[in-house]
CSV table of C-alpha atoms in Angstrom, one decimal:
chain,number,residue,atom,x,y,z
A,1,UNK,CA,69.8,100.6,76.9
A,2,UNK,CA,73.4,100.2,75.9
A,3,UNK,CA,76.3,100.5,78.4
A,4,UNK,CA,79.2,99.8,76.0
A,5,UNK,CA,80.6,102.1,73.4
A,6,UNK,CA,81.3,100.5,70.0
A,7,UNK,CA,84.9,99.9,69.3
A,8,UNK,CA,86.7,99.0,66.1
A,9,UNK,CA,88.0,95.4,65.8
A,10,UNK,CA,91.5,94.4,66.7
A,11,UNK,CA,92.4,90.9,65.4
A,12,UNK,CA,95.4,90.3,67.6
A,13,UNK,CA,95.1,88.0,70.6
A,14,UNK,CA,93.5,89.6,73.6
A,15,UNK,CA,94.9,88.9,77.1
A,16,UNK,CA,92.3,89.5,79.7
A,17,UNK,CA,91.8,88.6,83.3
A,18,UNK,CA,88.6,87.8,85.3
A,19,UNK,CA,88.3,89.0,88.9
A,20,UNK,CA,85.7,89.6,91.5
A,21,UNK,CA,84.6,88.5,95.0
A,22,UNK,CA,84.3,84.8,96.1
A,23,UNK,CA,81.5,82.9,94.4
A,24,UNK,CA,80.7,85.7,91.9
A,25,UNK,CA,80.9,83.1,89.1
A,26,UNK,CA,84.3,83.7,87.5
A,27,UNK,CA,85.0,80.0,86.9
A,28,UNK,CA,81.5,79.4,85.6
A,29,UNK,CA,81.8,82.4,83.2
A,30,UNK,CA,85.2,81.1,81.9
A,31,UNK,CA,83.7,77.7,81.6
A,32,UNK,CA,80.8,79.1,79.6
A,33,UNK,CA,83.1,80.9,77.2
A,34,UNK,CA,85.1,77.7,76.7
A,35,UNK,CA,82.0,75.6,76.3
A,36,UNK,CA,80.2,77.9,73.9
A,37,UNK,CA,83.3,78.5,71.8
A,38,UNK,CA,83.9,74.7,71.6
A,39,UNK,CA,87.3,75.0,73.2
A,40,UNK,CA,86.8,71.8,75.3
A,41,UNK,CA,88.2,68.4,74.4
A,42,UNK,CA,85.7,65.6,73.9
A,43,UNK,CA,87.0,63.6,76.9
A,44,UNK,CA,86.7,66.7,79.2
A,45,UNK,CA,83.1,67.0,78.0
A,46,UNK,CA,82.4,63.3,78.6
A,47,UNK,CA,83.8,63.6,82.2
A,48,UNK,CA,81.6,66.7,83.0
A,49,UNK,CA,78.5,65.0,81.6
A,50,UNK,CA,79.2,61.8,83.7
A,51,UNK,CA,79.8,63.9,86.8
A,52,UNK,CA,76.6,65.8,86.2
A,53,UNK,CA,74.5,62.6,86.0
A,54,UNK,CA,71.7,64.0,84.0
A,55,UNK,CA,71.8,67.5,85.7
A,56,UNK,CA,73.2,70.7,84.1
A,57,UNK,CA,76.9,70.6,83.6
A,58,UNK,CA,79.0,72.4,86.3
A,59,UNK,CA,81.1,74.6,84.0
A,60,UNK,CA,83.2,75.9,86.9
A,61,UNK,CA,85.0,72.5,87.0
A,62,UNK,CA,86.7,73.4,83.7
A,63,UNK,CA,88.9,75.9,85.5
A,64,UNK,CA,88.9,75.0,89.2
A,65,UNK,CA,91.5,72.3,88.7
A,66,UNK,CA,93.4,72.4,91.9
A,67,UNK,CA,92.3,69.9,94.6
A,68,UNK,CA,92.5,72.6,97.3
A,69,UNK,CA,90.2,74.8,95.2
A,70,UNK,CA,87.7,72.0,94.9
A,71,UNK,CA,87.7,71.5,98.6
A,72,UNK,CA,87.4,75.1,99.5
A,73,UNK,CA,85.1,76.1,96.6
A,74,UNK,CA,87.4,79.1,95.7
A,75,UNK,CA,90.1,79.9,93.2
A,76,UNK,CA,93.5,80.3,94.9
A,77,UNK,CA,95.8,80.4,91.9
A,78,UNK,CA,96.0,82.1,88.5
A,79,UNK,CA,94.8,79.6,85.9
A,80,UNK,CA,95.4,80.5,82.2
A,81,UNK,CA,93.0,79.3,79.6
A,82,UNK,CA,93.0,79.7,75.8
A,83,UNK,CA,90.2,79.8,73.3
A,84,UNK,CA,89.4,81.4,69.9
A,85,UNK,CA,86.5,82.6,67.8
A,86,UNK,CA,86.3,83.5,64.2
A,87,UNK,CA,87.2,87.1,65.2
A,88,UNK,CA,90.3,86.6,67.4
A,89,UNK,CA,92.2,84.5,69.9
A,90,UNK,CA,91.9,84.9,73.7
A,91,UNK,CA,94.2,84.2,76.7
A,92,UNK,CA,92.2,84.3,80.0
A,93,UNK,CA,93.8,84.7,83.4
A,94,UNK,CA,91.4,83.5,86.1
A,95,UNK,CA,92.5,85.5,89.1
A,96,UNK,CA,91.5,84.7,92.7
A,97,UNK,CA,88.5,86.5,94.2
A,98,UNK,CA,89.3,86.0,97.9
A,99,UNK,CA,91.1,88.9,99.6
A,100,UNK,CA,93.8,86.6,100.8
A,101,UNK,CA,95.0,86.0,97.2
A,102,UNK,CA,95.1,89.6,95.9
A,103,UNK,CA,98.8,89.1,95.0
A,104,UNK,CA,97.7,86.6,92.3
A,105,UNK,CA,95.3,89.2,90.9
A,106,UNK,CA,98.2,91.6,90.7
A,107,UNK,CA,100.2,89.0,88.8
A,108,UNK,CA,97.4,88.4,86.3
A,109,UNK,CA,96.7,92.1,85.8
A,110,UNK,CA,100.3,93.1,85.0
A,111,UNK,CA,100.3,91.8,81.4
A,112,UNK,CA,96.6,92.0,80.5
A,113,UNK,CA,94.9,94.1,77.8
A,114,UNK,CA,91.5,94.0,79.6
A,115,UNK,CA,89.9,93.1,83.0
A,116,UNK,CA,86.5,91.6,83.4
A,117,UNK,CA,85.4,92.4,86.9
A,118,UNK,CA,82.4,90.2,87.9
A,119,UNK,CA,79.7,91.8,90.1
A,120,UNK,CA,77.3,89.3,91.7
A,121,UNK,CA,73.9,91.2,91.6
A,122,UNK,CA,72.4,88.8,94.2
A,123,UNK,CA,74.9,90.1,96.8
A,124,UNK,CA,73.9,93.8,96.3
A,125,UNK,CA,70.9,95.6,97.8
A,126,UNK,CA,70.0,97.4,94.6
A,127,UNK,CA,67.1,99.1,96.2
A,128,UNK,CA,69.3,101.0,98.7
A,129,UNK,CA,70.1,104.7,98.3
A,130,UNK,CA,72.9,104.8,97.4
A,131,UNK,CA,73.7,101.3,96.2
A,132,UNK,CA,76.8,99.9,98.0
A,133,UNK,CA,79.3,97.9,95.9
A,134,UNK,CA,81.3,95.0,97.4
A,135,UNK,CA,84.8,95.9,98.7
A,136,UNK,CA,86.5,93.4,96.4
A,137,UNK,CA,84.8,94.9,93.4
A,138,UNK,CA,86.3,98.3,94.3
A,139,UNK,CA,89.7,96.8,95.2
A,140,UNK,CA,90.1,94.7,92.0
A,141,UNK,CA,89.0,97.7,89.9
A,142,UNK,CA,91.5,100.0,91.6
A,143,UNK,CA,94.3,97.4,91.2
A,144,UNK,CA,93.4,97.0,87.5
A,145,UNK,CA,93.6,100.8,87.1
A,146,UNK,CA,96.8,101.1,89.1
A,147,UNK,CA,98.4,98.3,86.9
A,148,UNK,CA,97.3,100.3,83.8
A,149,UNK,CA,94.9,97.6,82.4
A,150,UNK,CA,93.4,99.6,79.6
A,151,UNK,CA,90.0,97.9,79.1
A,152,UNK,CA,87.9,97.5,82.3
A,153,UNK,CA,84.6,95.7,81.8
A,154,UNK,CA,82.0,95.1,84.6
A,155,UNK,CA,80.1,91.9,84.0
A,156,UNK,CA,76.9,92.0,86.2
A,157,UNK,CA,76.3,88.3,86.8
A,158,UNK,CA,73.4,86.1,88.0
A,159,UNK,CA,70.7,88.2,86.3
A,160,UNK,CA,68.7,85.0,86.0
A,161,UNK,CA,68.3,85.0,89.9
A,162,UNK,CA,66.6,88.4,89.9
A,163,UNK,CA,62.9,88.9,89.4
A,164,UNK,CA,63.0,92.6,88.4
A,165,UNK,CA,66.0,92.4,86.2
A,166,UNK,CA,65.8,95.8,84.5
A,167,UNK,CA,65.6,98.1,87.5
A,168,UNK,CA,68.1,96.0,89.4
A,169,UNK,CA,70.7,96.1,86.6
A,170,UNK,CA,70.2,99.8,86.0
A,171,UNK,CA,70.7,100.6,89.7
A,172,UNK,CA,73.9,98.5,89.9
A,173,UNK,CA,75.2,99.9,86.6
A,174,UNK,CA,74.7,103.4,87.8
A,175,UNK,CA,76.5,102.6,91.1
A,176,UNK,CA,79.4,101.2,89.0
A,177,UNK,CA,79.5,104.3,86.8
A,178,UNK,CA,79.5,106.6,89.8
A,179,UNK,CA,82.3,104.6,91.4
A,180,UNK,CA,84.3,104.6,88.1
A,181,UNK,CA,83.9,108.4,87.7
A,182,UNK,CA,85.0,109.0,91.3
A,183,UNK,CA,88.0,106.7,90.9
A,184,UNK,CA,89.0,108.0,87.4
A,185,UNK,CA,88.4,104.6,85.8
A,186,UNK,CA,87.6,104.4,82.1
A,187,UNK,CA,85.0,101.7,81.7
A,188,UNK,CA,84.8,99.8,78.4
A,189,UNK,CA,81.4,98.4,79.2
A,190,UNK,CA,78.9,97.3,81.8
A,191,UNK,CA,77.3,94.0,80.6
A,192,UNK,CA,74.4,92.0,82.2
A,193,UNK,CA,75.1,88.3,82.1
A,194,UNK,CA,74.1,84.9,83.5
A,195,UNK,CA,77.2,82.7,83.3
A,196,UNK,CA,75.2,79.7,84.6
A,197,UNK,CA,72.4,80.0,81.9
A,198,UNK,CA,74.6,81.6,79.2
A,199,UNK,CA,72.5,84.8,78.9
A,200,UNK,CA,74.5,87.5,77.1
A,201,UNK,CA,77.8,85.7,77.4
A,202,UNK,CA,78.4,84.7,73.8
A,203,UNK,CA,75.0,85.6,72.3
A,204,UNK,CA,73.2,88.9,72.7
A,205,UNK,CA,70.5,89.2,75.3
A,206,UNK,CA,67.0,88.9,73.8
A,207,UNK,CA,65.1,91.6,75.7
A,208,UNK,CA,63.6,95.1,75.1
A,209,UNK,CA,65.6,96.9,77.8
A,210,UNK,CA,69.2,96.1,76.7
A,211,UNK,CA,70.6,96.9,73.3
A,212,UNK,CA,74.3,96.5,73.9
A,213,UNK,CA,76.7,93.7,72.9
A,214,UNK,CA,77.2,90.4,74.6
A,215,UNK,CA,80.3,90.0,76.7
A,216,UNK,CA,82.1,88.1,73.9
A,217,UNK,CA,81.2,90.6,71.3
A,218,UNK,CA,82.7,93.4,73.4
A,219,UNK,CA,85.8,91.4,74.1
A,220,UNK,CA,86.2,90.7,70.3
A,221,UNK,CA,86.2,94.4,69.7
A,222,UNK,CA,88.5,95.6,72.5
A,223,UNK,CA,92.0,96.9,71.4
A,224,UNK,CA,95.1,95.2,72.6
A,225,UNK,CA,97.8,97.2,74.5
A,226,UNK,CA,99.9,99.0,72.0
A,227,UNK,CA,103.6,99.0,72.5
A,228,UNK,CA,105.0,102.4,71.7
A,229,UNK,CA,107.3,102.0,68.7
A,230,UNK,CA,107.8,105.7,68.2
A,231,UNK,CA,110.1,107.8,70.3
A,232,UNK,CA,113.1,106.9,72.5
A,233,UNK,CA,114.5,103.3,72.7
A,234,UNK,CA,114.3,101.4,75.9
A,235,UNK,CA,115.5,97.8,76.2
A,236,UNK,CA,116.2,95.9,79.4
A,237,UNK,CA,119.2,93.5,79.0
A,238,UNK,CA,118.1,90.0,79.9
A,239,UNK,CA,121.0,88.0,78.5
A,240,UNK,CA,124.5,88.7,77.0
A,241,UNK,CA,125.7,86.2,74.4
A,242,UNK,CA,129.3,86.0,73.2
A,243,UNK,CA,129.6,85.0,69.5
A,244,UNK,CA,131.5,81.8,68.8
A,245,UNK,CA,134.9,82.6,67.3
A,246,UNK,CA,138.4,81.3,67.2
A,247,UNK,CA,141.4,83.0,68.8
A,248,UNK,CA,141.7,85.7,71.3
A,249,UNK,CA,140.7,88.7,69.2
A,250,UNK,CA,137.5,90.8,69.1
A,251,UNK,CA,134.5,88.6,69.7
A,252,UNK,CA,131.2,90.6,69.4
A,253,UNK,CA,128.7,90.3,72.1
A,254,UNK,CA,124.9,90.4,71.6
A,255,UNK,CA,122.7,92.2,74.1
A,256,UNK,CA,119.3,90.4,74.2
A,257,UNK,CA,116.1,91.6,75.6
A,258,UNK,CA,112.5,92.5,74.8
A,259,UNK,CA,112.2,96.1,73.6
A,260,UNK,CA,110.0,98.0,76.0
A,261,UNK,CA,109.4,101.0,73.7
A,262,UNK,CA,110.9,102.7,70.7
A,263,UNK,CA,112.9,101.0,67.9
A,264,UNK,CA,116.5,100.3,67.0
A,265,UNK,CA,118.5,99.9,63.8
A,266,UNK,CA,122.2,99.7,62.8
A,267,UNK,CA,123.9,103.0,63.0
A,268,UNK,CA,121.8,104.3,66.0
A,269,UNK,CA,123.7,105.8,68.9
A,270,UNK,CA,122.7,104.2,72.2
A,271,UNK,CA,123.6,104.7,75.9
A,272,UNK,CA,124.0,101.9,78.4
A,273,UNK,CA,122.7,102.4,82.0
A,274,UNK,CA,123.8,102.6,84.7
A,275,UNK,CA,127.3,103.0,83.4
A,276,UNK,CA,126.3,105.9,81.0
A,277,UNK,CA,128.7,104.6,78.3
A,278,UNK,CA,127.7,105.6,74.7
A,279,UNK,CA,128.2,103.4,71.6
A,280,UNK,CA,126.9,102.8,68.1
A,281,UNK,CA,124.7,99.9,67.1
A,282,UNK,CA,126.6,97.7,64.6
A,283,UNK,CA,123.9,95.0,64.1
A,284,UNK,CA,120.4,94.2,65.1
A,285,UNK,CA,119.3,90.6,65.4
A,286,UNK,CA,116.0,88.8,65.6
A,287,UNK,CA,116.0,85.0,66.3
A,288,UNK,CA,119.7,84.9,65.4
A,289,UNK,CA,119.2,86.6,62.0
A,290,UNK,CA,120.6,90.0,61.2
A,291,UNK,CA,117.8,92.4,60.4
A,292,UNK,CA,117.5,96.1,59.5
A,293,UNK,CA,115.6,97.1,62.6
A,294,UNK,CA,113.5,95.9,65.6
A,295,UNK,CA,110.8,97.7,67.5
A,296,UNK,CA,108.8,97.6,70.7
A,297,UNK,CA,107.4,94.2,71.6
A,298,UNK,CA,110.1,92.2,69.8
A,299,UNK,CA,112.9,90.3,71.5
A,300,UNK,CA,116.0,91.7,69.8
A,301,UNK,CA,119.7,91.3,70.0
A,302,UNK,CA,121.9,94.4,69.8
A,303,UNK,CA,125.6,94.3,68.8
A,304,UNK,CA,127.6,97.4,69.6
A,305,UNK,CA,130.6,98.7,67.7
A,306,UNK,CA,132.9,98.5,70.7
A,307,UNK,CA,133.3,96.4,73.8
A,308,UNK,CA,131.5,97.7,76.8
A,309,UNK,CA,131.0,96.2,80.3
A,310,UNK,CA,127.3,95.3,79.9
A,311,UNK,CA,125.6,92.5,81.9
A,312,UNK,CA,122.1,91.2,82.7
A,313,UNK,CA,120.1,93.9,84.4
A,314,UNK,CA,121.5,96.8,82.5
A,315,UNK,CA,119.4,99.0,80.1
A,316,UNK,CA,120.0,100.1,76.5
A,317,UNK,CA,118.4,103.4,75.6
A,318,UNK,CA,118.4,106.5,73.5
A,319,UNK,CA,121.2,108.8,74.9
A,320,UNK,CA,120.0,111.2,77.6
A,321,UNK,CA,116.5,109.7,77.6
A,322,UNK,CA,116.9,108.2,81.0
A,323,UNK,CA,118.1,109.6,84.3
A,324,UNK,CA,119.1,107.2,87.0
A,325,UNK,CA,117.9,108.0,90.5
A,326,UNK,CA,118.2,106.5,94.0
A,327,UNK,CA,115.0,108.0,95.3
A,328,UNK,CA,111.5,108.0,93.8
A,329,UNK,CA,107.9,108.2,94.8
A,330,UNK,CA,105.6,105.3,93.9
A,331,UNK,CA,102.3,103.5,94.5
A,332,UNK,CA,102.8,100.4,96.5
A,333,UNK,CA,100.4,97.5,96.4
A,334,UNK,CA,101.3,95.4,99.5
A,335,UNK,CA,100.8,91.7,99.2
A,336,UNK,CA,102.6,90.2,102.3
A,337,UNK,CA,101.2,89.2,105.6
A,338,UNK,CA,104.2,91.0,107.2
A,339,UNK,CA,103.3,94.8,107.0
A,340,UNK,CA,105.4,97.2,105.0
A,341,UNK,CA,107.3,99.4,107.4
A,342,UNK,CA,109.4,102.5,107.1
A,343,UNK,CA,113.2,101.9,107.2
A,344,UNK,CA,113.2,98.2,106.7
A,345,UNK,CA,115.4,96.9,103.9
A,346,UNK,CA,114.0,94.9,101.0
A,347,UNK,CA,115.1,93.5,97.7
A,348,UNK,CA,113.6,95.2,94.6
A,349,UNK,CA,113.7,94.0,91.0
A,350,UNK,CA,113.7,96.6,88.2
A,351,UNK,CA,113.7,95.0,84.8
A,352,UNK,CA,116.3,92.2,85.3
A,353,UNK,CA,118.3,94.0,88.0
A,354,UNK,CA,118.1,93.3,91.7
A,355,UNK,CA,119.1,96.0,94.2
A,356,UNK,CA,118.6,96.6,97.9
A,357,UNK,CA,116.1,99.3,98.9
A,358,UNK,CA,114.2,100.7,101.8
A,359,UNK,CA,110.9,102.5,102.2
A,360,UNK,CA,111.9,105.9,103.5
A,361,UNK,CA,108.4,107.2,104.0
A,362,UNK,CA,104.7,106.0,103.8
A,363,UNK,CA,103.0,109.2,102.6
A,364,UNK,CA,99.4,107.9,102.9
A,365,UNK,CA,97.2,104.8,102.5
A,366,UNK,CA,94.2,104.6,100.0
A,367,UNK,CA,90.9,103.9,101.6
A,368,UNK,CA,89.2,101.6,99.1
A,369,UNK,CA,85.7,102.5,100.4
A,370,UNK,CA,86.0,106.3,100.1
A,371,UNK,CA,89.0,106.5,97.8
A,372,UNK,CA,90.4,109.1,100.3
A,373,UNK,CA,94.1,109.3,101.3
A,374,UNK,CA,94.5,108.5,105.0
A,375,UNK,CA,97.5,108.7,107.3
A,376,UNK,CA,99.4,105.5,107.7
A,377,UNK,CA,102.7,104.4,109.3
A,378,UNK,CA,102.6,100.9,107.8
A,379,UNK,CA,100.8,99.0,105.0
A,380,UNK,CA,99.0,95.8,105.9
A,381,UNK,CA,98.4,92.9,103.4
A,382,UNK,CA,96.3,94.0,100.4
A,383,UNK,CA,96.5,97.7,101.3
A,384,UNK,CA,97.6,100.3,98.7
A,385,UNK,CA,99.6,103.4,99.6
A,386,UNK,CA,101.8,106.1,98.3
A,387,UNK,CA,105.5,105.7,99.4
A,388,UNK,CA,108.9,107.1,98.8
A,389,UNK,CA,111.7,104.5,98.1
A,390,UNK,CA,115.5,104.8,98.3
A,391,UNK,CA,117.7,102.3,96.5
A,392,UNK,CA,121.3,101.3,97.2
A,393,UNK,CA,122.2,101.8,93.5
A,394,UNK,CA,120.8,104.3,91.0
A,395,UNK,CA,118.0,102.9,88.7
A,396,UNK,CA,116.8,104.4,85.4
A,397,UNK,CA,113.1,104.3,86.5
A,398,UNK,CA,110.3,105.9,84.4
A,399,UNK,CA,106.8,106.8,85.4
A,400,UNK,CA,104.6,103.7,85.3
A,401,UNK,CA,101.9,105.8,83.6
A,402,UNK,CA,104.1,106.1,80.5
A,403,UNK,CA,105.9,102.8,80.6
A,404,UNK,CA,104.9,99.5,82.3
A,405,UNK,CA,108.4,98.0,82.0
A,406,UNK,CA,110.6,100.9,83.2
A,407,UNK,CA,108.1,102.0,85.8
A,408,UNK,CA,107.4,98.7,87.6
A,409,UNK,CA,109.3,97.0,90.4
A,410,UNK,CA,108.6,94.0,92.6
A,411,UNK,CA,109.5,94.0,96.3
A,412,UNK,CA,110.9,90.8,97.9
A,413,UNK,CA,111.4,90.1,101.6
A,414,UNK,CA,115.1,89.3,102.1
A,415,UNK,CA,114.4,86.9,104.9
A,416,UNK,CA,111.5,84.8,103.5
A,417,UNK,CA,112.1,85.5,99.8
A,418,UNK,CA,108.4,86.1,99.5
A,419,UNK,CA,107.1,88.5,96.8
A,420,UNK,CA,105.9,91.3,99.2
A,421,UNK,CA,104.7,94.1,97.0
A,422,UNK,CA,104.4,95.8,93.6
A,423,UNK,CA,105.9,99.3,93.1
A,424,UNK,CA,104.5,101.5,90.4
A,425,UNK,CA,106.8,104.5,89.9
A,426,UNK,CA,105.2,108.0,89.9
A,427,UNK,CA,108.3,110.2,89.6
A,428,UNK,CA,111.9,110.7,90.8
A,429,UNK,CA,111.9,112.3,94.3
């Protein structure tokens, strides 16, 4: 039985997150990947062996580094780990499993190419009809989908603790497929693993009922997120540098930022937002050197042929490709203990620009158990809803489905300065 489709190899570094419910084995799984790929320093291994005192090594200690995590037995921060195989390099974001720390999972998902959602098979009544998944499994999967994480993998963990492995795994895998189909989630694979024992993590499972890849084999084959180099240019301005020069004459300024999509070369006509001014690109720079062109994913400097009032927070784009708006609909993942309420003012950050905004309406809330839209007048912590937002100044927003950079905003409470939510733009209202 195979639950992962074969994919061609992509040798660029893969950024992936791990998520799941408390005690599903995320830290142990990451520890197993680091241990089996020999990404552990000798002194770390010696410390673990001494702590184990002849017993099996506790691999979760490789990632649960915070003292508060040790005391509580849960992960409460996003810990980044790095390892490599002969096939490719990996960057892992270990996201919290506890519902209280869903905000950290949102942070980890925003820049990831894949998500490994752990499912503890010992917590599921696989004989039930139908099989009920844990709420956090559904929540984390939906958040990964909303944040446009392209490769979602379910790792069904602790198969070593089940007597009837095959029927149990098949029942849980079917429940995951049903949920994914209902939620519109494209699944890259459903993999049975034992993080504690190492079954099917780095080496394929030796059995007659599973013919799919190991978790590591699947991760080695997953594609990275492709920046769109074709089409219109979009670059948020992060920093404006003035060239060193003598006298009071013309001193070119370089507009630096990471290109979100498209490409730029000398001679291109561009438009600056929100001013709407149009100019011609005189030079393109990478790392201080003049180059012929730059494309999506590169941090580039653009020098214009004439002086314009451009500052941090502006956008450089292909003329008429953007339309600034002060009202748009969006999906809101609320992360604050203070509920989101209609009419209250917040700060929002779009690219590198901060503006005041308010939620003009909460259209509905998503029930993570049924995936149905329900009426709501406010959004509590960790709830997801559809809202309409009004901003004090026009913003050149794009649908998040087509552009992660131009379609994402963060919401900040003006009183506490807490990051309160993540807005994913649907369309201008």
